PDB file of C-alpha atoms in Angstrom:
ATOM      1  CA  MET A   1     -21.118 -14.203 -24.153  1.00 53.00           C
ATOM      2  CA  PHE A   2     -19.436 -10.794 -24.468  1.00 55.00           C
ATOM      3  CA  ASP A   3     -22.755  -9.116 -23.859  1.00 65.00           C
ATOM      4  CA  LYS A   4     -23.084 -10.954 -20.516  1.00 60.00           C
ATOM      5  CA  LEU A   5     -19.567  -9.898 -19.506  1.00 54.00           C
ATOM      6  CA  ARG A   6     -20.204  -6.292 -20.410  1.00 58.00           C
ATOM      7  CA  LYS A   7     -23.441  -6.277 -18.420  1.00 61.00           C
ATOM      8  CA  PHE A   8     -21.689  -7.870 -15.434  1.00 60.00           C
ATOM      9  CA  TRP A   9     -18.906  -5.260 -15.353  1.00 57.00           C
ATOM     10  CA  ARG A  10     -21.503  -2.510 -15.320  1.00 62.00           C
ATOM     11  CA  SER A  11     -23.717  -4.169 -12.727  1.00 60.00           C
ATOM     12  CA  ASP A  12     -23.957  -3.613  -8.998  1.00 59.00           C
ATOM     13  CA  ASP A  13     -22.473  -7.096  -8.481  1.00 55.00           C
ATOM     14  CA  ALA A  14     -19.226  -5.991 -10.066  1.00 51.00           C
ATOM     15  CA  VAL A  15     -19.071  -2.882  -7.893  1.00 50.00           C
ATOM     16  CA  ARG A  16     -19.742  -4.924  -4.746  1.00 54.00           C
ATOM     17  CA  SER A  17     -17.115  -7.529  -5.658  1.00 53.00           C
ATOM     18  CA  ARG A  18     -14.494  -4.801  -6.120  1.00 53.00           C
ATOM     19  CA  GLN A  19     -15.410  -3.255  -2.769  1.00 62.00           C
ATOM     20  CA  GLN A  20     -15.272  -6.605  -0.958  1.00 71.00           C
ATOM     21  CA  ARG A  21     -11.928  -7.605  -2.453  1.00 73.00           C
ATOM     22  CA  PRO A  22      -9.431  -8.332   0.320  1.00 84.00           C
ATOM     23  CA  HIS A  23      -6.567  -5.916   0.726  1.00 88.00           C
ATOM     24  CA  ASN A  24      -3.086  -7.120  -0.090  1.00 92.00           C
ATOM     25  CA  LEU A  25      -0.044  -6.530   2.090  1.00 93.00           C
ATOM     26  CA  PHE A  26       1.246  -3.641  -0.026  1.00 95.00           C
ATOM     27  CA  GLU A  27      -2.070  -1.784   0.188  1.00 96.00           C
ATOM     28  CA  ALA A  28      -2.057  -2.334   3.938  1.00 96.00           C
ATOM     29  CA  ALA A  29       1.535  -1.123   4.245  1.00 96.00           C
ATOM     30  CA  ALA A  30       0.878   1.985   2.152  1.00 96.00           C
ATOM     31  CA  ALA A  31      -2.226   2.832   4.172  1.00 96.00           C
ATOM     32  CA  TYR A  32      -0.440   2.185   7.467  1.00 97.00           C
ATOM     33  CA  VAL A  33       2.629   4.288   6.643  1.00 97.00           C
ATOM     34  CA  ALA A  34       0.519   7.141   5.252  1.00 97.00           C
ATOM     35  CA  ALA A  35      -1.614   7.074   8.402  1.00 97.00           C
ATOM     36  CA  CYS A  36       1.532   7.120  10.567  1.00 96.00           C
ATOM     37  CA  ALA A  37       2.852  10.111   8.630  1.00 95.00           C
ATOM     38  CA  GLU A  38      -0.466  11.915   9.193  1.00 97.00           C
ATOM     39  CA  ASP A  39      -0.721  10.752  12.838  1.00 96.00           C
ATOM     40  CA  ASP A  40      -4.097   9.141  12.136  1.00 97.00           C
ATOM     41  CA  GLN A  41      -4.529   6.345  14.685  1.00 96.00           C
ATOM     42  CA  ASP A  42      -7.928   5.251  13.332  1.00 96.00           C
ATOM     43  CA  ARG A  43      -6.536   4.606   9.836  1.00 96.00           C
ATOM     44  CA  MET A  44      -3.488   2.864  11.321  1.00 96.00           C
ATOM     45  CA  ASP A  45      -5.788   0.544  13.285  1.00 96.00           C
ATOM     46  CA  GLU A  46      -7.871  -0.121  10.181  1.00 95.00           C
ATOM     47  CA  ALA A  47      -4.811  -1.029   8.107  1.00 95.00           C
ATOM     48  CA  THR A  48      -3.543  -3.413  10.787  1.00 95.00           C
ATOM     49  CA  ASP A  49      -6.792  -5.385  10.469  1.00 94.00           C
ATOM     50  CA  TRP A  50      -6.332  -5.968   6.735  1.00 95.00           C
ATOM     51  CA  VAL A  51      -3.410  -8.433   6.913  1.00 95.00           C
ATOM     52  CA  SER A  52      -1.423 -10.406   9.463  1.00 94.00           C
ATOM     53  CA  PRO A  53       1.181  -8.552  11.553  1.00 95.00           C
ATOM     54  CA  GLU A  54       3.945 -10.434   9.751  1.00 96.00           C
ATOM     55  CA  ALA A  55       2.616  -9.443   6.333  1.00 95.00           C
ATOM     56  CA  LEU A  56       2.237  -5.825   7.419  1.00 96.00           C
ATOM     57  CA  SER A  57       5.801  -5.805   8.735  1.00 97.00           C
ATOM     58  CA  PHE A  58       7.088  -7.188   5.437  1.00 97.00           C
ATOM     59  CA  GLY A  59       5.085  -4.624   3.459  1.00 96.00           C
ATOM     60  CA  VAL A  60       6.323  -1.716   5.581  1.00 97.00           C
ATOM     61  CA  SER A  61       9.901  -2.958   5.206  1.00 97.00           C
ATOM     62  CA  GLU A  62       9.520  -3.251   1.438  1.00 97.00           C
ATOM     63  CA  LEU A  63       8.002   0.246   1.268  1.00 97.00           C
ATOM     64  CA  ALA A  64      10.914   1.637   3.313  1.00 96.00           C
ATOM     65  CA  CYS A  65      13.451   0.011   0.989  1.00 97.00           C
ATOM     66  CA  ARG A  66      11.748   1.366  -2.104  1.00 97.00           C
ATOM     67  CA  ALA A  67      11.443   4.839  -0.584  1.00 96.00           C
ATOM     68  CA  VAL A  68      15.126   4.957   0.375  1.00 97.00           C
ATOM     69  CA  ILE A  69      16.153   3.801  -3.102  1.00 97.00           C
ATOM     70  CA  ALA A  70      13.926   6.420  -4.757  1.00 97.00           C
ATOM     71  CA  LEU A  71      15.239   9.207  -2.519  1.00 97.00           C
ATOM     72  CA  ALA A  72      18.830   8.094  -3.053  1.00 97.00           C
ATOM     73  CA  ARG A  73      18.390   8.262  -6.819  1.00 98.00           C
ATOM     74  CA  ASP A  74      16.649  11.628  -6.558  1.00 97.00           C
ATOM     75  CA  ARG A  75      19.349  13.087  -4.314  1.00 97.00           C
ATOM     76  CA  ASP A  76      22.228  11.343  -6.089  1.00 97.00           C
ATOM     77  CA  GLU A  77      23.367   9.891  -2.754  1.00 97.00           C
ATOM     78  CA  SER A  78      23.917   6.376  -1.492  1.00 96.00           C
ATOM     79  CA  PRO A  79      20.993   4.547   0.097  1.00 97.00           C
ATOM     80  CA  THR A  80      23.034   4.281   3.312  1.00 96.00           C
ATOM     81  CA  ASP A  81      23.476   8.042   3.523  1.00 96.00           C
ATOM     82  CA  VAL A  82      19.794   8.656   2.813  1.00 96.00           C
ATOM     83  CA  ALA A  83      18.631   6.109   5.394  1.00 96.00           C
ATOM     84  CA  ARG A  84      20.937   7.542   8.078  1.00 97.00           C
ATOM     85  CA  THR A  85      19.790  11.099   7.278  1.00 96.00           C
ATOM     86  CA  LEU A  86      16.106  10.117   7.489  1.00 95.00           C
ATOM     87  CA  LEU A  87      16.702   8.541  10.880  1.00 95.00           C
ATOM     88  CA  GLY A  88      18.735  11.509  12.127  1.00 96.00           C
ATOM     89  CA  LEU A  89      21.926   9.493  12.473  1.00 96.00           C
ATOM     90  CA  PRO A  90      25.393  10.942  11.873  1.00 93.00           C
ATOM     91  CA  ALA A  91      27.068  10.200   8.561  1.00 83.00           C
ATOM     92  CA  ALA A  92      28.938   6.911   8.441  1.00 77.00           C
TER      93      ALA A  92
END
């Protein structure tokens, strides 16, 4: 049994199944935001085809929240201050 599993994981079928795996909303959001940052319209269009618009919106929102939290911790500032700074808004 283990021999069959080992052979499968090394086979072309395993490689194809990994390549054909559907993208999840977080992969789509990461690809979309990275493409936006690099002004790559083709990659943005590709990422929008991976999931529904609602799922992509949720993923982008979640990525934004996590990024603001990480920057706030790194800068020792509040998430509100970081978010306003990133958007070019005056301090609250």
